Amino acid sequence: MRTKFSYLILITFCVNSFIFAQSNSETYKPEWKSLQNYEAPEWYEDAKLGFWVHWGVYSVPAFKGNHAAEWYGRWMYSQKDQSSRNNQGLATHLHHNETYGPPETFGYKDFIPMFKAENFNADEWADLCVKGGAKFFTMMGAHHDSFCLWDTKLSKWNSVNMGPKRDLVGEIEKAVRKRGLKFGVSNHTAWNYAFFQWNHINRYDATNPEYQDLYGNPIVQKSADTVRIYNGEGRKTWIPRSRGLVKPSERDMNRWLARTKELADMYKPDLYYFDWGFKLPVWESRRKEFGAHYYNSAVKNGKGTFGNPNVVLNYKSKFYKEGSAVRDYERGGMNTIGKMVWQTDDCVYDDHNWGFVEGTTIKPTNMIVDQLMDIISKKGVLMLSFAPRPDGTFPEEQKTMMYELGAWLKICGEAVYKTRPYEVFGDVGDKWGEKNETGHKMYTATTKDVRFTRNKKNTVLYITSLKWPENGNLLIESLSNLDLKTLKSIKLIGGKGRVKIKQSEKGLEISLPKKPNYKYAYPLKLEFKGQIPSVK
């Protein structure tokens, strides 16, 4: 005989089951309000560091001219006065004519048979990712040139039909997941309609309908009207609209959406990165449609639930509404602690270039470590791009960077992985964020530069000095109000000897022991009895 208590339990169970079923049955709609039911995954905020590559047909000519190697297909068709920033594309056009012949006889499509990836080994790439300390790997699906590195059924212009004759995305996806890493894809094809605009304007091989799936099918504006554009010298100037303005056709936008969905459906990526190519308002409905499709597919595949699909969708600027995806900053980042986890995408090269160019200097590992610590102190994640050769191998200096980065993380990783920002992110030196001649920020640390992270339990505070003080003494002004009464222990991670600490009117004064053997940033671990005291 059932008691009233038994019936109460049964009713409670049924109600809870109904509520769960209702919440689990919710789906994302292609509306901003619906997409803003989004929470970034914990695995992503724990990861802190991912690797990425710029690799494709453009890796064959491997010439950056006055801009970027991965934009070779754009600039090779650009004649004099057709590019902004002081004819930045002309050097590539002249190089192409001299090296391969005029674009009307040797087009971008003719590089494809030369992109063979004959030495590409997905397992070696995945091992490098592990050795470098990255927790996810993002594979280039297709750049602006729209040559797909996956087994697409929607275009013949792909790495299975041509060039390598291999499913490059599929191979690396299996290798990465086999090692317990998260897998992402990178898709830049929305801007394909404009990438080859000089090919269309100057009527080179893009005029052949046979090549439209590679070069796009944009609407070319041949009006004699003028338009105001940036001229690269900090001023605006008027130029004839007929010199190069194009807009996406319905075919271009529909093609983008279909391929973008296919890439997500075939490889079920944990992270999907977009560049800025779909910034025009005309793309908005398709941006929303893909967001809903990606999140619903993640839920359907068991990755997460409505509200927390457990995948990352990256966007730049305001192309997705705040709270509907993860904001990405190219070669930049936030100046304060973010409300939500965010991402910096950056490259081992130091100027506009991202694709492989023989002999190009890469950044010092120390700068990458400092940048990483700054990013994670503000609730960010770093996705760092490398540039393989066309055969699929990495230059030795890039591999060395991975080894050095991984070696440092092996010692100091507890101040990085699975951490969260403290109430304040740190002290900033006077050289941090200075811009170089190309306009990019430089991450040059001084002895004043320290960054803070903490463990999830909020019982351990990590103070990382980005540069070792020559006198062995640190002064941390932003922690001048930190109460040390509950401090249980303090130590230099990977170091030996006693660390002395005291409060003064100037700030928190720390006397360090002997400099440890490892290079780069130097984290101190402060463990408290209970919660870390507040400084606010």
Coordinates of C-alpha atoms in Angstrom, one line a residue:
M1 CA 0.0 0.0 0.0
R2 CA 1.5 3.3 -1.1
T3 CA 1.9 6.0 1.6
K4 CA 1.3 9.8 1.0
F5 CA 5.0 10.1 1.1
S6 CA 5.4 7.6 -1.8
Y7 CA 2.9 9.5 -3.8
L8 CA 4.7 12.8 -3.1
I9 CA 8.0 11.3 -4.3
L10 CA 6.3 10.0 -7.5
I11 CA 4.6 13.3 -8.2
T12 CA 7.9 15.2 -7.7
F13 CA 9.8 12.8 -10.0
C14 CA 7.1 13.2 -12.7
V15 CA 7.2 17.0 -12.4
N16 CA 11.0 17.1 -12.6
S17 CA 11.0 14.7 -15.5
F18 CA 8.5 16.9 -17.3
I19 CA 10.5 20.0 -16.7
F20 CA 13.7 18.3 -17.9
A21 CA 12.0 17.0 -21.0
Q22 CA 10.7 20.5 -21.7
S23 CA 14.0 22.2 -21.3
N24 CA 15.8 19.5 -23.2
S25 CA 13.4 19.8 -26.1
E26 CA 14.0 23.5 -26.6
T27 CA 15.8 24.3 -29.8
Y28 CA 17.7 27.4 -30.9
K29 CA 15.9 29.6 -33.4
P30 CA 17.6 31.9 -35.9
E31 CA 16.8 34.9 -33.7
W32 CA 19.2 36.9 -31.6
K33 CA 17.0 36.5 -28.5
S34 CA 17.1 32.7 -28.9
L35 CA 20.8 32.6 -29.7
Q36 CA 21.6 34.6 -26.6
N37 CA 20.6 31.6 -24.5
Y38 CA 24.3 30.7 -24.6
E39 CA 27.0 29.9 -22.1
A40 CA 30.6 29.3 -23.2
P41 CA 31.9 25.8 -22.4
E42 CA 34.0 25.2 -19.2
W43 CA 36.5 23.1 -21.2
Y44 CA 37.2 26.2 -23.3
E45 CA 37.8 28.6 -20.5
D46 CA 40.0 25.9 -18.8
A47 CA 42.0 25.3 -22.0
K48 CA 43.6 28.8 -22.3
L49 CA 45.7 27.9 -25.3
G50 CA 44.9 26.5 -28.7
F51 CA 47.0 26.1 -31.9
W52 CA 45.8 26.9 -35.4
V53 CA 47.2 27.0 -39.0
H54 CA 47.1 29.1 -42.1
W55 CA 47.7 26.6 -44.8
G56 CA 46.4 26.2 -48.3
V57 CA 47.1 26.9 -52.0
Y58 CA 48.6 30.3 -51.1
S59 CA 51.4 28.4 -49.3
V60 CA 52.8 27.4 -52.7
P61 CA 53.8 30.9 -54.0
A62 CA 54.6 31.9 -50.4
F63 CA 55.1 35.5 -51.3
K64 CA 53.8 38.3 -49.1
G65 CA 54.9 41.4 -51.0
N66 CA 53.7 44.4 -49.2
H67 CA 51.0 42.7 -47.3
A68 CA 50.3 39.0 -46.6
A69 CA 51.1 35.7 -48.3
E70 CA 47.6 34.2 -47.7
W71 CA 46.2 37.1 -49.8
Y72 CA 48.3 36.2 -52.8
G73 CA 45.2 35.2 -54.8
R74 CA 43.8 38.7 -54.3
W75 CA 46.8 40.8 -55.0
M76 CA 48.1 38.8 -58.0
Y77 CA 45.2 40.3 -60.0
S78 CA 45.5 43.8 -58.6
Q79 CA 46.9 46.4 -61.0
K80 CA 48.4 49.8 -60.2
D81 CA 46.2 52.0 -58.0
Q82 CA 43.7 49.3 -57.4
S83 CA 44.6 48.6 -53.8
S84 CA 44.6 50.9 -50.8
R85 CA 47.5 51.5 -48.4
N86 CA 49.9 52.8 -51.0
N87 CA 49.4 50.1 -53.7
Q88 CA 50.1 47.3 -51.2
G89 CA 49.0 44.7 -53.7
L90 CA 51.1 45.8 -56.7
A91 CA 54.3 44.1 -55.5
T92 CA 52.5 40.7 -55.6
H93 CA 51.1 41.4 -59.1
L94 CA 54.5 42.3 -60.4
H95 CA 56.1 39.3 -58.7
H96 CA 53.5 37.0 -60.3
N97 CA 54.0 38.4 -63.8
E98 CA 57.8 37.9 -63.5
T99 CA 57.7 34.5 -61.8
Y100 CA 54.7 32.7 -63.3
G101 CA 53.5 34.8 -66.2
P102 CA 50.6 37.2 -66.5
P103 CA 47.4 36.3 -64.6
E104 CA 45.5 35.7 -67.9
T105 CA 47.8 32.8 -68.7
F106 CA 48.6 31.6 -65.1
G107 CA 45.7 32.1 -62.7
Y108 CA 45.3 31.3 -59.0
K109 CA 43.7 28.0 -60.0
D110 CA 46.9 26.9 -61.6
F111 CA 48.7 26.7 -58.2
I112 CA 46.3 24.0 -57.0
P113 CA 48.2 21.1 -58.6
M114 CA 51.4 22.4 -56.9
F115 CA 49.8 22.2 -53.5
K116 CA 50.5 18.5 -52.8
A117 CA 50.9 18.3 -49.0
E118 CA 53.1 15.3 -49.7
N119 CA 54.7 15.3 -46.2
F120 CA 51.6 16.1 -44.2
N121 CA 51.3 13.8 -41.2
A122 CA 48.3 14.4 -39.0
D123 CA 49.7 12.5 -36.1
E124 CA 52.9 14.5 -36.1
W125 CA 50.8 17.7 -36.1
A126 CA 48.7 16.5 -33.2
D127 CA 51.9 15.5 -31.3
L128 CA 53.3 19.0 -31.8
C129 CA 50.1 20.4 -30.4
V130 CA 50.4 18.3 -27.3
K131 CA 54.1 19.1 -26.9
G132 CA 53.3 22.8 -27.2
G133 CA 50.9 22.6 -24.4
A134 CA 47.8 23.5 -26.5
K135 CA 44.4 22.0 -25.4
F136 CA 42.6 22.4 -28.7
F137 CA 43.6 22.6 -32.4
T138 CA 41.8 24.5 -35.1
M139 CA 42.2 23.4 -38.7
M140 CA 41.9 25.7 -41.6
G141 CA 38.8 24.6 -43.5
A142 CA 39.1 27.2 -46.2
H143 CA 40.5 30.7 -46.5
H144 CA 39.2 33.6 -48.5
D145 CA 40.2 31.7 -51.7
S146 CA 37.4 29.2 -51.0
F147 CA 39.6 26.1 -51.8
C148 CA 38.2 23.6 -49.3
L149 CA 40.5 21.3 -47.4
W150 CA 37.7 18.9 -46.6
D151 CA 35.8 16.3 -48.6
T152 CA 33.0 18.7 -49.6
K153 CA 30.3 17.4 -51.8
L154 CA 29.3 20.9 -52.8
S155 CA 32.3 22.0 -54.9
K156 CA 34.9 20.2 -57.0
W157 CA 37.5 22.7 -55.7
N158 CA 38.7 20.7 -52.7
S159 CA 41.7 18.9 -51.5
V160 CA 40.2 15.4 -52.1
N161 CA 39.6 16.0 -55.8
M162 CA 42.7 18.1 -56.5
G163 CA 46.1 18.9 -55.2
P164 CA 46.8 16.7 -52.1
K165 CA 43.9 14.4 -53.0
R166 CA 43.3 13.9 -49.3
D167 CA 40.7 15.0 -46.7
L168 CA 43.1 17.2 -44.7
V169 CA 40.4 18.3 -42.2
G170 CA 39.3 14.7 -41.7
E171 CA 42.8 13.4 -41.1
I172 CA 43.7 16.0 -38.5
E173 CA 40.3 15.8 -36.8
K174 CA 40.9 12.1 -36.1
A175 CA 44.5 12.6 -34.9
V176 CA 43.6 15.5 -32.6
R177 CA 40.6 13.8 -30.9
K178 CA 42.7 10.6 -30.5
R179 CA 45.0 12.6 -28.2
G180 CA 42.1 13.9 -26.1
L181 CA 42.2 17.5 -27.5
K182 CA 39.3 19.5 -28.6
F183 CA 38.9 20.1 -32.4
G184 CA 38.0 23.3 -34.2
V185 CA 37.6 24.5 -37.8
S186 CA 38.3 27.9 -39.4
N187 CA 36.1 29.2 -42.2
H188 CA 37.0 32.4 -44.1
T189 CA 34.9 31.9 -47.2
A190 CA 32.2 34.5 -46.6
W191 CA 34.6 37.1 -48.1
N192 CA 35.3 35.0 -51.2
Y193 CA 33.0 37.2 -53.2
A194 CA 35.3 40.2 -52.6
F195 CA 38.6 38.4 -52.3
F196 CA 38.9 37.9 -56.1
Q197 CA 37.4 41.3 -57.0
W198 CA 40.4 42.4 -59.1
N199 CA 40.1 39.1 -61.0
H200 CA 36.5 40.0 -61.8
I201 CA 37.0 43.7 -62.4
N202 CA 40.0 43.2 -64.7
R203 CA 38.3 40.2 -66.4
Y204 CA 40.9 37.5 -65.9
D205 CA 40.0 33.8 -65.5
A206 CA 37.2 34.6 -63.1
T207 CA 35.0 35.4 -66.1
N208 CA 35.0 31.7 -67.0
P209 CA 31.8 30.2 -65.5
E210 CA 33.7 26.9 -65.0
Y211 CA 35.7 28.6 -62.2
Q212 CA 32.9 30.4 -60.4
D213 CA 32.8 27.9 -57.5
L214 CA 36.4 29.0 -56.7
Y215 CA 36.4 32.7 -57.6
G216 CA 32.8 33.5 -56.6
N217 CA 30.0 35.1 -58.5
P218 CA 29.8 38.6 -57.1
I219 CA 27.8 41.5 -58.3
V220 CA 30.3 43.9 -59.8
Q221 CA 29.4 47.6 -59.5
K222 CA 30.6 49.4 -62.6
S223 CA 28.9 52.7 -61.8
A224 CA 31.0 55.9 -62.5
D225 CA 29.9 57.2 -59.1
T226 CA 32.6 57.7 -56.6
V227 CA 33.1 56.3 -53.1
R228 CA 35.1 57.3 -50.1
I229 CA 37.6 54.8 -48.9
Y230 CA 40.6 54.6 -46.6
N231 CA 43.8 55.3 -48.5
G232 CA 46.2 53.8 -45.9
E233 CA 47.7 57.1 -44.8
G234 CA 45.2 57.9 -42.1
R235 CA 43.0 59.8 -44.6
K236 CA 39.9 59.2 -46.7
T237 CA 40.0 59.7 -50.5
W238 CA 37.5 59.6 -53.3
I239 CA 38.1 57.0 -56.1
P240 CA 35.9 55.8 -58.9
R241 CA 33.5 53.1 -57.7
S242 CA 34.3 51.1 -60.9
R243 CA 37.8 50.4 -59.6
G244 CA 36.8 47.5 -57.5
L245 CA 33.6 47.5 -55.6
V246 CA 31.6 44.3 -55.5
K247 CA 28.9 42.9 -53.4
P248 CA 27.8 39.3 -52.7
S249 CA 25.2 37.7 -54.9
E250 CA 22.5 35.5 -53.5
R251 CA 24.4 32.6 -55.0
D252 CA 27.5 33.5 -53.0
M253 CA 25.7 33.8 -49.8
N254 CA 23.7 30.6 -50.2
R255 CA 26.8 28.8 -51.2
W256 CA 28.5 30.0 -48.1
L257 CA 25.7 28.9 -45.8
A258 CA 25.5 25.4 -47.4
R259 CA 29.3 24.8 -47.2
T260 CA 29.5 26.2 -43.7
K261 CA 26.8 23.9 -42.4
E262 CA 28.4 20.9 -44.2
L263 CA 31.7 21.5 -42.6
A264 CA 30.0 21.6 -39.2
D265 CA 27.9 18.5 -39.8
M266 CA 30.7 16.4 -41.2
Y267 CA 33.3 16.9 -38.5
K268 CA 31.2 18.1 -35.5
P269 CA 33.8 20.7 -34.4
D270 CA 34.0 21.9 -30.8
L271 CA 35.0 25.3 -32.0
Y272 CA 34.0 27.1 -35.2
Y273 CA 36.0 30.3 -36.1
F274 CA 34.9 32.9 -38.5
D275 CA 36.8 35.9 -40.0
W276 CA 35.1 39.2 -40.7
G277 CA 33.9 38.5 -44.3
F278 CA 30.2 38.5 -43.6
K279 CA 30.0 41.9 -41.9
L280 CA 27.5 43.5 -44.3
P281 CA 23.9 43.7 -43.1
V282 CA 22.8 41.5 -46.0
W283 CA 24.5 38.5 -44.3
E284 CA 22.6 38.8 -40.9
S285 CA 19.9 36.3 -41.6
R286 CA 22.5 33.7 -42.6
R287 CA 24.7 34.4 -39.6
K288 CA 21.7 33.7 -37.4
E289 CA 20.7 30.6 -39.3
F290 CA 24.1 29.1 -39.0
G291 CA 24.3 29.9 -35.3
A292 CA 21.0 28.1 -34.6
H293 CA 22.1 25.2 -36.8
Y294 CA 25.5 24.8 -35.1
Y295 CA 24.1 24.9 -31.6
N296 CA 21.2 22.6 -32.3
S297 CA 23.5 20.1 -33.9
A298 CA 25.8 20.2 -30.9
V299 CA 22.8 19.4 -28.6
K300 CA 21.5 16.7 -31.0
N301 CA 25.0 15.1 -31.0
G302 CA 25.1 15.0 -27.2
K303 CA 27.8 17.6 -26.7
G304 CA 25.6 19.8 -24.5
T305 CA 22.1 21.2 -23.9
F306 CA 20.0 24.2 -24.8
G307 CA 21.6 27.1 -23.0
N308 CA 25.0 25.4 -22.9
P309 CA 25.6 23.5 -26.2
N310 CA 29.2 23.0 -25.1
V311 CA 30.7 24.4 -28.3
V312 CA 32.4 27.7 -29.2
L313 CA 31.3 29.9 -32.1
N314 CA 33.8 32.8 -32.7
Y315 CA 32.8 36.1 -34.1
K316 CA 34.5 39.5 -34.7
S317 CA 33.2 43.0 -34.1
K318 CA 29.4 43.1 -33.7
F319 CA 28.6 40.4 -36.3
Y320 CA 26.9 38.3 -33.5
K321 CA 25.0 39.9 -30.6
E322 CA 26.8 40.0 -27.3
G323 CA 26.1 36.8 -25.3
S324 CA 25.2 34.7 -28.4
A325 CA 28.7 33.5 -29.1
V326 CA 32.4 34.1 -28.1
R327 CA 33.9 37.4 -29.2
D328 CA 37.3 37.2 -31.0
Y329 CA 39.9 39.9 -31.3
E330 CA 42.4 39.6 -34.1
R331 CA 46.0 40.5 -32.9
G332 CA 44.4 42.3 -29.9
G333 CA 42.3 41.8 -26.9
M334 CA 40.4 43.4 -24.0
N335 CA 41.9 46.0 -21.7
T336 CA 39.8 44.9 -18.7
I337 CA 38.5 41.6 -17.3
G338 CA 35.7 40.4 -19.6
K339 CA 32.2 39.6 -18.4
M340 CA 32.3 36.4 -20.5
V341 CA 35.2 34.4 -21.8
W342 CA 36.7 35.9 -25.1
Q343 CA 39.5 35.0 -27.5
T344 CA 42.5 36.5 -29.1
D345 CA 43.6 35.1 -32.4
D346 CA 47.2 35.9 -33.3
C347 CA 50.1 34.5 -35.4
V348 CA 53.7 33.6 -34.9
Y349 CA 54.6 36.2 -37.5
D350 CA 54.7 39.8 -36.4
D351 CA 53.3 41.9 -39.3
H352 CA 50.2 41.5 -41.6
N353 CA 51.4 38.1 -42.7
W354 CA 49.9 34.8 -41.6
G355 CA 50.8 32.3 -44.4
F356 CA 54.1 30.6 -44.8
V357 CA 57.0 32.7 -46.3
E358 CA 60.5 31.3 -46.3
G359 CA 62.9 33.1 -44.0
T360 CA 60.3 35.3 -42.3
T361 CA 61.2 36.0 -38.6
I362 CA 58.8 34.8 -36.0
K363 CA 58.1 36.3 -32.6
P364 CA 60.2 35.3 -29.6
T365 CA 58.6 32.7 -27.4
N366 CA 58.9 35.1 -24.5
M367 CA 56.5 37.5 -26.1
I368 CA 54.0 34.8 -26.7
V369 CA 54.1 33.7 -23.0
D370 CA 53.7 37.3 -21.8
Q371 CA 50.8 37.8 -24.2
L372 CA 49.2 34.5 -23.0
M373 CA 49.4 35.6 -19.3
D374 CA 47.9 39.0 -20.1
I375 CA 45.0 37.4 -22.0
I376 CA 44.1 34.8 -19.4
S377 CA 44.3 37.4 -16.6
K378 CA 41.4 39.1 -18.3
K379 CA 39.3 36.0 -18.9
G380 CA 40.6 35.4 -22.4
V381 CA 41.9 32.4 -24.5
L382 CA 44.7 32.5 -27.0
M383 CA 44.4 30.8 -30.4
L384 CA 47.9 30.9 -31.9
S385 CA 48.4 30.4 -35.7
F386 CA 51.4 28.7 -37.2
A387 CA 52.3 28.5 -40.9
P388 CA 53.3 25.2 -42.4
R389 CA 55.0 24.8 -45.7
P390 CA 53.0 23.6 -48.7
D391 CA 54.3 20.1 -48.2
G392 CA 52.8 19.9 -44.7
T393 CA 55.9 20.4 -42.6
F394 CA 56.6 23.1 -40.1
P395 CA 59.8 25.3 -40.3
E396 CA 62.2 24.4 -37.5
E397 CA 61.9 27.7 -35.8
Q398 CA 58.2 27.3 -35.5
K399 CA 58.6 23.8 -34.0
T400 CA 61.2 25.2 -31.6
M401 CA 58.7 27.8 -30.4
M402 CA 56.2 25.0 -29.7
Y403 CA 58.8 23.0 -27.7
E404 CA 59.8 26.1 -25.7
L405 CA 56.2 27.0 -25.0
G406 CA 55.3 23.5 -23.9
A407 CA 58.4 23.2 -21.7
W408 CA 57.4 26.4 -19.8
L409 CA 53.8 25.3 -19.5
K410 CA 55.0 21.9 -18.1
I411 CA 56.5 23.7 -15.2
C412 CA 54.2 26.7 -14.8
G413 CA 50.9 25.4 -16.2
E414 CA 49.1 25.4 -12.9
A415 CA 49.1 29.2 -13.1
V416 CA 47.5 28.9 -16.5
Y417 CA 45.2 25.9 -17.1
K418 CA 41.8 25.8 -15.4
T419 CA 42.4 29.2 -13.7
R420 CA 40.1 32.2 -13.5
P421 CA 40.8 36.0 -13.3
Y422 CA 41.2 37.6 -9.9
E423 CA 39.4 40.8 -9.0
V424 CA 42.1 42.9 -10.8
F425 CA 44.2 41.6 -13.6
G426 CA 47.6 43.0 -12.6
D427 CA 50.1 45.9 -12.9
V428 CA 51.0 47.2 -16.3
G429 CA 54.3 48.6 -17.4
D430 CA 54.8 51.7 -19.6
K431 CA 55.9 49.7 -22.7
W432 CA 53.0 47.2 -22.8
G433 CA 50.8 47.6 -25.8
E434 CA 53.0 50.0 -27.8
K435 CA 52.4 49.7 -31.5
N436 CA 55.0 48.8 -34.1
E437 CA 55.5 50.3 -37.6
T438 CA 52.7 48.1 -39.0
G439 CA 50.2 49.3 -36.4
H440 CA 50.1 46.1 -34.3
K441 CA 50.5 46.1 -30.5
M442 CA 53.7 44.8 -29.1
Y443 CA 53.8 42.9 -25.8
T444 CA 57.0 44.2 -24.3
A445 CA 57.2 43.5 -20.6
T446 CA 59.1 45.4 -18.0
T447 CA 59.7 44.5 -14.4
K448 CA 56.5 46.3 -13.5
D449 CA 54.4 43.9 -15.5
V450 CA 52.7 41.3 -13.4
R451 CA 49.4 39.4 -14.0
F452 CA 47.1 37.6 -11.7
T453 CA 45.2 34.3 -12.0
R454 CA 43.5 32.1 -9.3
N455 CA 42.2 28.6 -8.9
K456 CA 38.5 27.9 -9.3
K457 CA 38.1 27.4 -5.5
N458 CA 39.4 31.0 -5.0
T459 CA 41.9 29.8 -2.4
V460 CA 45.1 30.2 -4.5
L461 CA 46.3 33.4 -6.1
Y462 CA 49.0 33.2 -8.8
I463 CA 51.2 36.4 -9.2
T464 CA 53.2 36.1 -12.4
S465 CA 56.0 38.4 -13.1
L466 CA 56.5 38.7 -16.8
K467 CA 60.1 39.8 -16.4
W468 CA 62.5 38.8 -13.7
P469 CA 63.6 41.8 -11.6
E470 CA 67.4 42.1 -11.6
N471 CA 67.4 43.0 -7.9
G472 CA 65.1 40.1 -7.1
N473 CA 62.4 42.4 -5.6
L474 CA 58.9 43.0 -6.8
L475 CA 56.6 45.8 -5.9
I476 CA 52.9 45.2 -6.8
E477 CA 50.9 48.4 -6.4
S478 CA 47.5 46.9 -7.3
L479 CA 47.7 44.5 -4.3
S480 CA 48.4 47.2 -1.7
N481 CA 45.2 46.4 0.1
L482 CA 45.7 42.6 0.1
D483 CA 45.2 41.2 3.6
L484 CA 48.0 38.7 4.4
K485 CA 46.6 37.5 7.7
T486 CA 45.2 34.3 6.2
L487 CA 48.2 33.6 3.9
K488 CA 49.2 30.0 4.5
S489 CA 52.2 29.7 2.1
I490 CA 54.0 31.4 -0.7
K491 CA 56.4 29.9 -3.2
L492 CA 58.0 30.5 -6.6
I493 CA 56.7 27.8 -9.0
G494 CA 59.7 25.7 -10.2
G495 CA 62.1 27.6 -8.0
K496 CA 64.0 27.0 -4.8
G497 CA 64.5 29.1 -1.7
R498 CA 62.3 31.2 0.6
V499 CA 60.1 34.0 -0.7
K500 CA 59.6 37.0 1.6
I501 CA 56.5 39.1 1.5
K502 CA 55.2 42.2 3.3
Q503 CA 52.8 45.1 2.9
S504 CA 54.0 48.6 2.8
E505 CA 52.6 52.0 1.9
K506 CA 54.0 51.5 -1.6
G507 CA 52.2 48.2 -2.2
L508 CA 52.9 44.5 -1.8
E509 CA 56.7 43.9 -1.6
I510 CA 58.0 40.5 -2.5
S511 CA 61.7 39.4 -2.2
L512 CA 62.4 36.5 -4.6
P513 CA 64.9 33.7 -4.2
K514 CA 67.4 32.7 -6.8
K515 CA 66.2 32.9 -10.4
P516 CA 64.9 29.4 -11.5
N517 CA 66.3 27.5 -14.5
Y518 CA 63.3 28.0 -16.8
K519 CA 62.9 31.0 -19.1
Y520 CA 60.1 33.5 -19.5
A521 CA 57.4 34.5 -17.0
Y522 CA 57.7 33.6 -13.3
P523 CA 54.6 32.6 -11.3
L524 CA 54.3 32.9 -7.5
K525 CA 51.8 30.7 -5.7
L526 CA 50.0 32.2 -2.7
E527 CA 47.8 29.8 -0.9
F528 CA 45.3 31.1 1.7
K529 CA 43.3 29.6 4.5
G530 CA 39.9 30.0 2.9
Q531 CA 39.1 32.5 0.2
I532 CA 41.5 34.9 -1.3
P533 CA 41.0 38.3 0.4
S534 CA 39.5 41.0 -1.6
V535 CA 41.4 44.2 -2.6
K536 CA 38.3 46.2 -3.5

